[in-house]
């Protein structure tokens, strides 16, 4: 090589530096910052020694939000949903909340895709973590940072009006592309009292939440969800029904001791 | 189209009309007050008063017909700060006189080629968020908490007051709406002589109509069982900040009504300015001139955040709901503007 000596040496140094950086980076990350799920006791308990494959769950949250009481979150597990190999359960955690458990969703292949949208409560800027387990026992993980600022507006909403308490709403799939899973939106009017809020007189408002949600299609289990108090008031859940399925969608929300509300809708998803 | 898409496009259309009409008739409360109080020429102030009258009549009509639940809007929240709302109004009034135009006027002027307005808008938008969610937010929240009052009314508004005095809800809404709208319109057209310039009067009617149009866009087309849009209409403090934020974070935020209104006003003003061949680039004449723009922008941003609205947000949209805090904020804006004008004369 005819390159001037100092030039080639410069290139060599740069290349060596670059290689060090590339090779060194993963170990440096491991040494300095662990994956977010490792810092959540409930998550490590659930995993029981298993190591989840990172990066296969996509979390869609606003980068910055002014309303920590209702942050829209979409979680999609990048995994097939056929009877042999499908996502069985999805767990959501908010690492910075007083109690990190947010919700867990149990899917069957009838759901068509392991994707849900809901709204959650976030106590300040933090990392939202999702773990998913397949029927083959494989664990997947994903995480996303959210910045939550104080509320810009003083709007408290007129939520004192509880005339529509426990009113369930469901919007069955419409306008679908053939072969695509159909989208179902559900919501029930419920304050989801955390048990952390105080009355004006200083006494604690007792915890009262919708604990369970179940969806069945013609008696066949489609999806079941367990909500914790970090799910926002008027719990909202968007989920999917596999293509080629037709029938009566039966939904059931439950408040713990058997009190609950049901709703039905017709679902007809083209092949 | 999804309902959120309808709302943001409606916002853009409303902004487009506001920008174009505002550019043509030079719709401006600041300039109007300065000319009226300082030079005895009330033409532009009268246009603003007529727009308020139309906004009240139109908004109370759509609310009375049950199309929009104004109770969900920011202006009619049960509790409000008796201190921050008028104080914010005074700061905003001072700021708009200092910067020679409020937020909406600055947007229209920017479309006209006035680059000074860009400085005003950047200062306004950023300082609004400093007070809303940034460095000053904890202070704002603690003062707001200590000074919040919640009147024992069905709503903190003139109809709410009348209802507590024993009137039925229908008449409690219709009576003040008709009296105020008719009184303000007569004052603008006859007493201030706006009927002599029908072009200004027409422009003011169009701008006033955009307020109920905004309510219908967000409160009727934006209503959804699962994902309702926030009920709002024209305002130019937080949305200017939101627009700056949207430019920076658009991949991680949702496009909202206020942001498309801001974009629409700018586009409408540019179009009207270019078509009428009045577009001309203008800048600052001196550092002092620039300092005034910066100070005015910051005062408007912080003041507008404290008062939950600007001369348009509280002055047009807020007053159109007949909310009591909006009357306090509007009074504050007048007092601040008057004080700034007096100080400037000395």
Coordinates of C-alpha atoms in Angstrom, one line a residue:
Chain A
X1 CA 0.0 0.0 0.0
X2 CA 1.2 3.4 -1.0
X3 CA -0.8 5.3 1.6
X4 CA 1.2 7.7 3.7
X5 CA 2.2 6.1 6.9
X6 CA 0.4 8.5 9.2
X7 CA -2.8 8.2 7.1
X8 CA -3.0 4.4 7.3
X9 CA -2.2 4.6 11.0
X10 CA -5.0 7.0 11.5
X11 CA -7.4 4.7 9.7
X12 CA -6.2 1.8 11.8
X13 CA -6.7 3.7 15.0
X14 CA -10.2 4.7 14.0
X15 CA -11.2 1.2 12.9
X16 CA -9.9 -0.2 16.1
X17 CA -11.8 2.4 18.1
X18 CA -14.9 1.6 16.2
X19 CA -14.6 -2.1 16.6
X20 CA -14.0 -1.6 20.4
X21 CA -17.2 0.5 20.5
X22 CA -19.3 -2.0 18.6
X23 CA -18.0 -5.1 20.4
X24 CA -17.9 -3.4 23.8
X25 CA -21.4 -1.8 23.6
X26 CA -23.6 -4.7 24.5
X27 CA -21.4 -5.7 27.5
X28 CA -21.4 -2.0 28.6
X29 CA -25.2 -1.9 28.4
X30 CA -25.4 -5.0 30.5
X31 CA -23.1 -3.7 33.0
X32 CA -24.7 -0.2 33.3
X33 CA -28.4 -0.6 32.5
X34 CA -30.4 -3.8 32.9
X35 CA -33.5 -4.3 30.8
X36 CA -36.4 -2.6 32.4
X37 CA -38.2 -5.9 33.3
X38 CA -35.3 -6.9 35.5
X39 CA -36.1 -4.1 37.9
X40 CA -39.8 -5.2 38.3
X41 CA -40.1 -7.9 41.0
X42 CA -43.5 -9.0 39.7
X43 CA -42.0 -9.5 36.2
X44 CA -39.0 -11.5 37.4
X45 CA -41.3 -13.7 39.5
X46 CA -43.5 -14.3 36.5
X47 CA -40.4 -15.2 34.3
X48 CA -39.1 -17.5 37.0
X49 CA -35.6 -17.6 35.6
X50 CA -36.5 -17.6 31.9
X51 CA -34.9 -14.9 29.7
X52 CA -37.3 -13.2 27.4
X53 CA -36.4 -12.4 23.8
X54 CA -36.3 -8.6 23.6
X55 CA -37.6 -6.5 20.8
X56 CA -40.4 -8.7 19.6
X57 CA -43.2 -6.7 21.3
X58 CA -44.0 -3.3 19.9
X59 CA -45.4 -0.7 22.4
X60 CA -47.1 2.3 20.9
X61 CA -47.4 5.2 23.4
X62 CA -47.2 8.9 23.0
X63 CA -43.7 10.2 23.5
X64 CA -44.9 13.0 25.7
X65 CA -48.3 13.2 27.4
X66 CA -49.9 15.7 29.6
X67 CA -52.5 13.4 31.1
X68 CA -51.0 10.6 33.1
X69 CA -54.5 9.5 34.2
X70 CA -55.3 8.2 30.7
X71 CA -52.4 7.3 28.4
X72 CA -53.4 5.4 25.3
X73 CA -51.2 2.3 24.8
X74 CA -51.2 -0.2 21.9
X75 CA -49.2 -3.4 22.4
X76 CA -48.6 -5.8 19.5
X77 CA -46.7 -9.0 19.8
X78 CA -44.9 -9.9 16.6
X79 CA -45.7 -13.6 16.7
X80 CA -48.0 -16.0 14.7
X81 CA -51.5 -16.8 16.2
X82 CA -52.1 -20.3 14.9
X83 CA -53.3 -23.2 17.1
X84 CA -49.8 -24.7 17.1
X85 CA -47.9 -21.6 17.9
X86 CA -49.5 -18.6 19.4
X87 CA -49.3 -15.9 22.1
X88 CA -51.0 -17.2 25.2
X89 CA -50.6 -14.3 27.6
X90 CA -49.5 -10.7 27.6
X91 CA -48.5 -8.8 30.7
X92 CA -48.2 -5.1 31.0
X93 CA -46.1 -3.3 33.7
X94 CA -45.5 0.3 34.6
X95 CA -42.2 0.3 36.4
X96 CA -42.7 3.7 38.0
X97 CA -46.2 3.2 39.4
X98 CA -46.8 2.5 43.1
X99 CA -47.8 -1.0 42.0
X100 CA -46.3 -2.0 38.7
X101 CA -48.9 -4.5 37.5
X102 CA -51.2 -2.9 34.9
X103 CA -53.1 -5.6 33.1
X104 CA -52.8 -9.1 31.7
X105 CA -54.4 -10.4 28.6
X106 CA -55.0 -14.1 27.8
X107 CA -55.4 -14.8 24.1
X108 CA -56.6 -17.8 22.1
X109 CA -55.9 -18.2 18.4
X110 CA -59.5 -17.0 17.8
X111 CA -58.2 -13.5 18.4
X112 CA -56.3 -13.5 15.1
X113 CA -53.5 -11.3 16.3
X114 CA -51.9 -10.6 19.7
X115 CA -52.6 -6.9 19.6
X116 CA -54.6 -4.7 22.1
X117 CA -55.2 -1.1 22.8
X118 CA -56.2 0.3 26.2
X119 CA -55.7 3.3 28.4
X120 CA -53.5 3.3 31.5
X121 CA -52.5 5.4 34.4
X122 CA -48.9 6.4 34.7
X123 CA -47.5 8.1 37.8
X124 CA -44.9 10.3 36.1
X125 CA -42.3 9.7 33.4
X126 CA -41.2 6.0 33.3
X127 CA -40.8 2.9 31.3
X128 CA -43.7 0.7 30.3
X129 CA -42.8 -3.0 30.0
X130 CA -44.6 -5.8 28.2
X131 CA -43.9 -9.5 28.5
X132 CA -45.6 -12.2 26.5
X133 CA -45.7 -16.0 26.8
X134 CA -46.4 -18.3 23.9
X135 CA -48.1 -21.7 24.2
X136 CA -44.7 -23.3 23.7
X137 CA -43.4 -21.5 26.8
X138 CA -41.2 -19.0 25.0
X139 CA -41.1 -15.5 26.6
X140 CA -40.9 -12.2 24.6
X141 CA -40.4 -8.7 25.9
X142 CA -40.7 -5.1 24.8
X143 CA -40.4 -1.7 26.5
X144 CA -41.0 1.9 25.8
X145 CA -40.2 5.1 27.7
X146 CA -42.9 7.7 28.2
X147 CA -42.6 11.3 29.4
X148 CA -45.5 12.4 31.5
X149 CA -45.8 16.1 32.4
X150 CA -48.2 17.6 34.9
X151 CA -51.6 18.4 33.5
X152 CA -51.5 21.4 31.3
X153 CA -55.1 22.2 31.7
X154 CA -57.1 22.1 34.9
X155 CA -59.8 20.0 33.3
X156 CA -61.1 17.4 35.7
X157 CA -63.8 16.3 33.4
X158 CA -67.4 16.0 34.8
X159 CA -66.8 12.5 36.1
X160 CA -68.9 13.2 39.2
X161 CA -71.8 12.5 36.9
X162 CA -72.3 8.7 37.4
X163 CA -75.7 8.3 35.8
X164 CA -74.2 5.9 33.2
X165 CA -72.2 3.8 35.8
X166 CA -71.6 0.3 34.5
X167 CA -72.9 1.1 31.1
X168 CA -71.1 -1.2 28.7
X169 CA -70.4 -0.3 25.1
X170 CA -69.2 -2.5 22.2
X171 CA -68.5 -1.6 18.6
X172 CA -68.3 -4.7 16.5
X173 CA -65.9 -4.9 13.5
X174 CA -66.8 -2.8 10.5
X175 CA -65.1 -1.9 7.2
X176 CA -62.5 -4.7 7.1
X177 CA -60.1 -5.8 4.5
X178 CA -60.8 -9.4 3.6
X179 CA -58.4 -11.8 5.3
X180 CA -57.6 -9.3 8.1
X181 CA -58.6 -9.8 11.7
X182 CA -61.6 -7.6 12.7
X183 CA -61.3 -4.9 15.3
X184 CA -63.6 -4.9 18.4
X185 CA -63.8 -1.9 20.7
X186 CA -65.2 -2.2 24.2
X187 CA -65.7 0.2 27.0
X188 CA -67.5 0.2 30.3
X189 CA -68.3 3.2 32.4
X190 CA -66.6 2.6 35.7
X191 CA -64.4 4.9 37.9
X192 CA -61.7 2.3 38.6
X193 CA -61.2 3.8 42.0
X194 CA -57.5 3.1 43.0
X195 CA -58.1 3.1 46.7
X196 CA -55.4 5.9 46.8
X197 CA -57.6 8.9 46.3
X198 CA -59.1 10.9 49.1
X199 CA -62.6 12.4 49.6
X200 CA -62.8 16.1 50.2
X201 CA -63.1 15.3 54.0
X202 CA -59.7 13.4 53.9
X203 CA -61.0 9.8 54.2
X204 CA -59.7 7.3 51.6
X205 CA -62.1 6.4 48.8
X206 CA -62.2 2.5 48.9
X207 CA -60.7 0.6 46.0
X208 CA -63.3 -0.4 43.4
X209 CA -62.2 -1.7 40.1
X210 CA -63.3 -3.9 37.2
X211 CA -61.1 -6.9 37.8
X212 CA -62.0 -9.2 34.9
X213 CA -63.1 -9.0 31.3
X214 CA -64.0 -12.0 29.2
X215 CA -64.9 -12.2 25.5
X216 CA -66.4 -15.3 23.9
X217 CA -67.4 -16.0 20.3
X218 CA -70.4 -18.4 20.1
X219 CA -69.4 -19.8 23.5
X220 CA -65.8 -20.3 22.5
X221 CA -63.2 -18.5 24.6
X222 CA -61.6 -15.6 22.6
X223 CA -59.8 -13.4 25.1
X224 CA -59.7 -12.8 28.9
X225 CA -58.2 -9.8 30.7
X226 CA -57.3 -9.1 34.2
X227 CA -57.2 -5.4 35.0
X228 CA -55.3 -3.8 37.9
X229 CA -55.8 -0.3 39.3
X230 CA -53.4 1.2 36.7
X231 CA -56.1 0.7 34.0
X232 CA -57.8 4.1 33.5
X233 CA -61.3 4.9 34.5
X234 CA -63.9 3.7 32.0
X235 CA -61.7 0.7 31.0
X236 CA -61.3 0.6 27.3
X237 CA -60.1 -2.5 25.4
X238 CA -59.6 -2.9 21.7
X239 CA -58.9 -6.4 20.5
X240 CA -59.2 -8.6 17.3
X241 CA -61.2 -11.5 16.0
X242 CA -59.6 -13.8 13.5
X243 CA -60.7 -13.7 9.8
X244 CA -63.4 -16.1 8.7
X245 CA -65.2 -16.1 12.0
X246 CA -68.9 -15.3 12.4
X247 CA -71.1 -15.4 15.4
X248 CA -72.3 -13.8 18.6
X249 CA -69.7 -12.0 20.6
X250 CA -70.5 -12.2 24.4
X251 CA -68.6 -9.8 26.7
X252 CA -68.5 -9.8 30.4
X253 CA -67.0 -7.3 32.9
X254 CA -66.7 -8.3 36.5
X255 CA -66.0 -6.3 39.6
X256 CA -64.6 -8.9 42.0
X257 CA -67.5 -10.3 44.0
X258 CA -69.6 -11.4 41.1
X259 CA -71.0 -8.0 40.4
X260 CA -70.7 -7.2 36.7
X261 CA -72.2 -6.3 33.4
X262 CA -72.6 -8.1 30.1
X263 CA -73.0 -7.1 26.5
X264 CA -73.3 -8.8 23.2
X265 CA -72.6 -8.0 19.6
X266 CA -72.6 -9.8 16.3
X267 CA -69.2 -10.3 14.7
X268 CA -68.8 -11.3 11.1
X269 CA -65.3 -11.3 9.8
X270 CA -64.7 -12.1 6.1
X271 CA -62.2 -14.7 5.1
Chain B
X1 CA -62.8 9.1 7.6
X2 CA -62.4 8.5 11.3
X3 CA -63.9 11.1 13.6
X4 CA -60.4 12.3 14.7
X5 CA -59.6 13.0 11.0
X6 CA -62.8 14.9 10.5
X7 CA -62.0 17.0 13.5
X8 CA -58.4 17.9 12.4
X9 CA -59.5 18.7 8.9
X10 CA -62.4 20.8 10.2
X11 CA -59.8 22.6 12.3
X12 CA -57.7 23.3 9.3
X13 CA -60.7 24.7 7.3
X14 CA -61.7 26.9 10.2
X15 CA -58.2 28.2 10.6
X16 CA -57.9 28.8 6.8
X17 CA -61.0 31.0 6.9
X18 CA -59.9 32.8 10.1
X19 CA -56.5 33.5 8.5
X20 CA -57.8 34.7 5.2
X21 CA -60.6 36.9 6.7
X22 CA -58.4 38.1 9.5
X23 CA -55.7 39.2 7.0
X24 CA -58.3 41.0 4.8
X25 CA -60.0 43.0 7.5
X26 CA -57.0 43.2 9.9
X27 CA -58.9 41.6 12.7
X28 CA -57.1 42.5 15.8
X29 CA -58.2 43.4 19.4
X30 CA -54.8 45.0 20.2
X31 CA -54.8 47.3 17.3
X32 CA -58.5 47.9 17.8
X33 CA -58.1 49.0 21.4
X34 CA -55.1 51.1 20.6
X35 CA -56.9 53.0 17.9
X36 CA -60.1 53.3 19.8
X37 CA -58.7 54.5 23.1
X38 CA -55.7 56.3 21.7
X39 CA -57.0 57.8 18.5
X40 CA -60.7 57.7 18.7
X41 CA -61.1 55.3 15.8
X42 CA -63.2 52.4 16.9
X43 CA -63.5 50.5 13.6
X44 CA -61.4 47.4 14.4
X45 CA -62.5 47.3 18.1
X46 CA -66.1 47.3 16.8
X47 CA -65.3 44.3 14.5
X48 CA -64.1 42.4 17.5
X49 CA -67.2 43.3 19.6
X50 CA -69.5 42.2 16.7
X51 CA -67.6 38.9 16.4
X52 CA -68.1 38.3 20.2
X53 CA -71.9 38.9 19.7
X54 CA -72.1 36.4 16.8
X55 CA -70.0 33.9 18.7
X56 CA -72.3 34.1 21.7
X57 CA -75.5 33.8 19.7
X58 CA -74.1 30.9 17.5
X59 CA -72.6 28.9 20.4
X60 CA -75.6 29.2 22.6
X61 CA -77.7 28.1 19.7
X62 CA -75.7 24.9 19.0
X63 CA -75.6 24.2 22.7
X64 CA -79.3 24.8 23.1
X65 CA -80.1 22.5 20.3
X66 CA -78.1 19.8 22.1
X67 CA -75.5 19.4 19.4
X68 CA -72.6 20.2 21.8
X69 CA -72.1 19.7 25.5
X70 CA -70.2 22.8 26.4
X71 CA -70.0 21.5 30.0
X72 CA -67.1 19.4 28.8
X73 CA -65.1 22.4 27.7
X74 CA -62.3 23.9 29.7
X75 CA -64.1 27.2 30.3
X76 CA -67.0 25.6 32.2
X77 CA -65.1 23.4 34.6
X78 CA -66.7 23.4 38.1
X79 CA -63.7 24.9 39.9
X80 CA -61.5 27.8 38.8
X81 CA -58.8 30.0 40.3
X82 CA -60.2 33.4 41.3
X83 CA -56.6 34.7 41.3
X84 CA -54.9 33.2 38.3
X85 CA -57.7 33.8 35.8
X86 CA -57.8 37.6 36.1
X87 CA -54.1 37.9 36.8
X88 CA -53.3 35.9 33.7
X89 CA -55.7 38.1 31.8
X90 CA -53.8 41.3 32.9
X91 CA -50.5 39.8 31.9
X92 CA -51.9 38.8 28.6
X93 CA -53.3 42.2 28.0
X94 CA -50.0 43.9 28.8
X95 CA -48.2 41.4 26.5
X96 CA -50.4 41.9 23.5
X97 CA -50.0 45.7 23.7
X98 CA -46.2 45.3 24.1
X99 CA -46.0 42.9 21.1
X100 CA -48.6 44.9 19.2
X101 CA -50.9 41.9 18.5
X102 CA -52.1 38.8 20.2
X103 CA -51.2 35.2 19.2
X104 CA -53.8 34.9 16.4
X105 CA -52.8 38.3 15.0
X106 CA -49.1 37.3 15.1
X107 CA -50.0 34.2 13.0
X108 CA -51.9 36.3 10.5
X109 CA -49.0 38.8 10.3
X110 CA -46.5 36.1 9.9
X111 CA -48.4 34.9 6.8
X112 CA -48.2 38.5 5.6
X113 CA -44.4 38.3 5.7
X114 CA -43.9 40.0 9.1
X115 CA -41.0 38.0 10.5
X116 CA -41.2 39.9 13.9
X117 CA -44.3 37.8 14.6
X118 CA -42.2 34.6 14.4
X119 CA -40.2 35.8 17.4
X120 CA -43.5 36.7 19.2
X121 CA -45.0 33.3 18.4
X122 CA -41.9 31.2 19.5
X123 CA -41.7 33.1 22.8
X124 CA -45.5 32.8 23.3
X125 CA -45.6 29.1 22.5
X126 CA -42.6 28.1 24.6
X127 CA -43.4 30.3 27.6
X128 CA -47.0 29.0 27.6
X129 CA -45.6 25.5 28.1
X130 CA -43.1 26.7 30.7
X131 CA -46.2 27.7 32.7
X132 CA -48.4 24.8 31.7
X133 CA -46.0 21.8 32.1
X134 CA -42.5 23.2 32.5
X135 CA -40.5 25.1 35.1
X136 CA -43.3 27.3 36.3
X137 CA -45.9 24.5 36.3
X138 CA -45.5 23.4 40.0
X139 CA -45.9 27.0 41.1
X140 CA -48.9 27.5 38.9
X141 CA -50.5 24.3 40.2
X142 CA -49.9 25.1 43.9
X143 CA -51.2 28.7 43.5
X144 CA -54.2 27.4 41.6
X145 CA -54.9 24.8 44.2
X146 CA -54.8 27.4 47.0
X147 CA -57.1 29.8 45.2
X148 CA -59.6 27.5 43.5
X149 CA -63.3 28.2 44.2
X150 CA -66.1 26.0 43.2
X151 CA -69.4 27.9 43.2
X152 CA -72.6 26.0 44.2
X153 CA -74.0 26.2 40.7
X154 CA -75.1 23.8 38.0
X155 CA -72.4 25.5 35.9
X156 CA -70.1 28.5 36.7
X157 CA -71.8 30.6 34.0
X158 CA -74.5 33.2 33.6
X159 CA -77.1 30.5 32.8
X160 CA -75.9 28.7 35.9
X161 CA -76.4 31.8 38.0
X162 CA -79.9 32.4 36.5
X163 CA -80.9 28.8 37.2
X164 CA -79.9 29.1 40.8
X165 CA -82.2 32.2 40.9
X166 CA -85.1 29.9 39.8
X167 CA -85.2 30.2 36.0
X168 CA -85.7 27.1 33.9
X169 CA -82.6 25.9 32.0
X170 CA -84.0 26.9 28.6
X171 CA -84.8 30.5 29.5
X172 CA -81.7 30.8 31.6
X173 CA -79.7 30.1 28.4
X174 CA -81.8 32.0 25.9
X175 CA -82.3 35.2 27.9
X176 CA -78.6 36.2 28.5
X177 CA -77.6 34.9 25.1
X178 CA -80.1 37.1 23.3
X179 CA -79.6 40.1 25.4
X180 CA -75.8 40.0 25.3
X181 CA -75.6 39.2 21.6
X182 CA -78.2 41.9 20.6
X183 CA -76.7 44.4 23.0
X184 CA -73.1 43.9 21.8
X185 CA -74.1 43.8 18.1
X186 CA -76.1 47.1 18.5
X187 CA -73.1 48.7 20.4
X188 CA -70.7 47.7 17.6
X189 CA -72.9 48.5 14.6
X190 CA -74.6 51.7 15.9
X191 CA -72.7 53.2 18.7
X192 CA -69.2 52.4 17.3
X193 CA -70.5 52.9 13.7
X194 CA -69.5 49.6 12.2
X195 CA -72.5 49.7 9.9
X196 CA -70.6 52.3 7.9
X197 CA -68.0 49.7 6.9
X198 CA -70.0 46.7 5.8
X199 CA -66.9 44.8 4.7
X200 CA -65.5 44.8 8.3
X201 CA -68.9 43.9 9.6
X202 CA -69.2 41.0 7.2
X203 CA -65.7 39.8 8.1
X204 CA -66.5 40.0 11.9
X205 CA -69.7 38.0 11.4
X206 CA -67.7 35.3 9.5
X207 CA -65.0 35.2 12.3
X208 CA -67.7 35.1 15.0
X209 CA -69.4 32.1 13.2
X210 CA -66.1 30.2 13.3
X211 CA -66.4 29.9 17.1
X212 CA -69.6 27.8 17.0
X213 CA -68.2 26.0 14.0
X214 CA -65.2 25.0 16.2
X215 CA -67.6 23.8 19.0
X216 CA -69.5 21.7 16.5
X217 CA -66.3 20.3 15.0
X218 CA -64.9 19.0 18.3
X219 CA -68.1 18.6 20.3
X220 CA -70.4 17.0 17.7
X221 CA -68.2 15.5 15.0
X222 CA -65.5 14.7 17.6
X223 CA -67.9 12.9 19.9
X224 CA -67.3 9.2 20.1
X225 CA -68.3 6.6 22.6
X226 CA -64.8 5.2 22.8
X227 CA -62.5 8.0 22.0
X228 CA -64.1 11.4 22.4
X229 CA -62.1 14.4 21.2
X230 CA -61.6 17.3 23.8
X231 CA -64.4 19.8 23.3
X232 CA -62.8 23.1 22.3
X233 CA -62.9 26.0 19.9
X234 CA -60.6 28.7 18.7
X235 CA -57.7 29.6 21.0
X236 CA -54.1 30.6 20.4
X237 CA -52.0 30.0 23.4
X238 CA -51.6 26.3 24.1
X239 CA -52.1 25.4 20.4
X240 CA -49.2 27.6 19.4
X241 CA -47.0 25.7 21.9
X242 CA -48.7 22.4 20.7
X243 CA -47.8 23.3 17.1
X244 CA -44.1 23.9 18.0
X245 CA -44.2 20.6 19.9
X246 CA -45.9 18.8 17.0
X247 CA -43.1 20.0 14.7
X248 CA -40.6 18.3 17.1
X249 CA -42.5 15.2 18.3
X250 CA -44.9 14.4 15.5
X251 CA -43.9 10.8 15.4
X252 CA -44.9 10.4 19.0
X253 CA -47.9 12.6 19.3
X254 CA -51.4 12.8 17.9
X255 CA -52.4 15.7 15.6
X256 CA -55.0 17.8 17.4
X257 CA -57.6 20.3 16.5
X258 CA -55.7 23.3 17.9
X259 CA -52.6 22.5 15.9
X260 CA -54.4 22.3 12.6
X261 CA -56.2 25.5 13.4
X262 CA -52.8 27.2 13.8
X263 CA -51.6 25.7 10.6
X264 CA -54.8 26.8 8.8
X265 CA -54.6 30.4 10.0
X266 CA -51.0 30.6 8.7
X267 CA -52.0 29.1 5.4
X268 CA -55.1 31.2 5.0
X269 CA -53.2 34.4 5.8
X270 CA -50.4 33.5 3.3
X271 CA -52.9 32.8 0.6
X272 CA -54.9 36.0 1.2
X273 CA -51.7 38.0 1.4
X274 CA -50.2 36.7 -1.8
X275 CA -53.5 36.9 -3.7
X276 CA -54.0 40.5 -2.6
X277 CA -50.3 41.3 -3.4
X278 CA -49.7 42.6 0.1
X279 CA -47.0 40.0 1.1
X280 CA -43.8 41.7 2.1
X281 CA -41.0 40.6 4.3
X282 CA -40.5 42.8 7.4
X283 CA -38.0 42.5 10.3
X284 CA -37.0 44.3 13.4
X285 CA -35.8 47.9 13.3
X286 CA -33.7 47.9 16.5
X287 CA -32.8 45.6 19.4
X288 CA -35.3 47.5 21.6
X289 CA -38.0 46.6 19.0
X290 CA -37.0 42.9 19.3
X291 CA -37.0 43.1 23.1
X292 CA -40.6 44.3 23.0
X293 CA -41.6 41.4 20.9
X294 CA -39.9 38.9 23.2
X295 CA -41.3 40.5 26.3
X296 CA -44.8 40.6 24.8
X297 CA -44.6 37.0 23.6
X298 CA -43.5 35.8 27.0
X299 CA -46.2 37.8 28.9
X300 CA -48.8 36.5 26.5
X301 CA -47.6 32.9 26.9
X302 CA -47.5 32.9 30.7
X303 CA -50.6 35.1 31.0
X304 CA -52.6 33.0 28.6
X305 CA -51.6 29.8 30.4
X306 CA -52.7 31.2 33.8
X307 CA -55.9 32.6 32.4
X308 CA -56.6 29.4 30.4
X309 CA -56.9 31.4 27.2
X310 CA -56.1 34.5 25.2
X311 CA -58.0 37.3 23.7
X312 CA -59.5 34.8 21.3
X313 CA -59.6 31.7 23.6
X314 CA -61.3 33.5 26.5
X315 CA -62.4 36.6 24.7
X316 CA -64.3 34.8 21.9
X317 CA -64.6 31.1 22.6
X318 CA -64.8 31.5 26.4
X319 CA -67.3 34.3 26.4
X320 CA -69.4 32.4 23.9
X321 CA -70.0 29.8 26.6
X322 CA -71.1 32.6 29.0
X323 CA -68.7 31.2 31.6
X324 CA -68.0 33.4 34.6
X325 CA -64.2 32.8 34.5
X326 CA -64.2 34.0 30.9
X327 CA -65.7 37.3 31.9
X328 CA -63.0 37.6 34.6
X329 CA -60.3 36.8 32.1
X330 CA -61.7 39.2 29.5
X331 CA -61.9 42.0 32.1
X332 CA -58.3 41.2 33.0
X333 CA -57.2 41.5 29.4
X334 CA -58.9 44.9 29.0
X335 CA -57.3 46.2 32.3
X336 CA -53.8 44.9 31.2
X337 CA -54.2 46.4 27.8
X338 CA -55.4 49.7 29.2
X339 CA -52.5 49.9 31.7
X340 CA -49.9 49.1 29.1
X341 CA -51.3 51.8 26.8
X342 CA -51.2 54.3 29.7
X343 CA -47.7 53.4 30.6
X344 CA -46.6 53.6 27.0
X345 CA -47.9 57.1 26.7
X346 CA -45.9 58.4 29.6

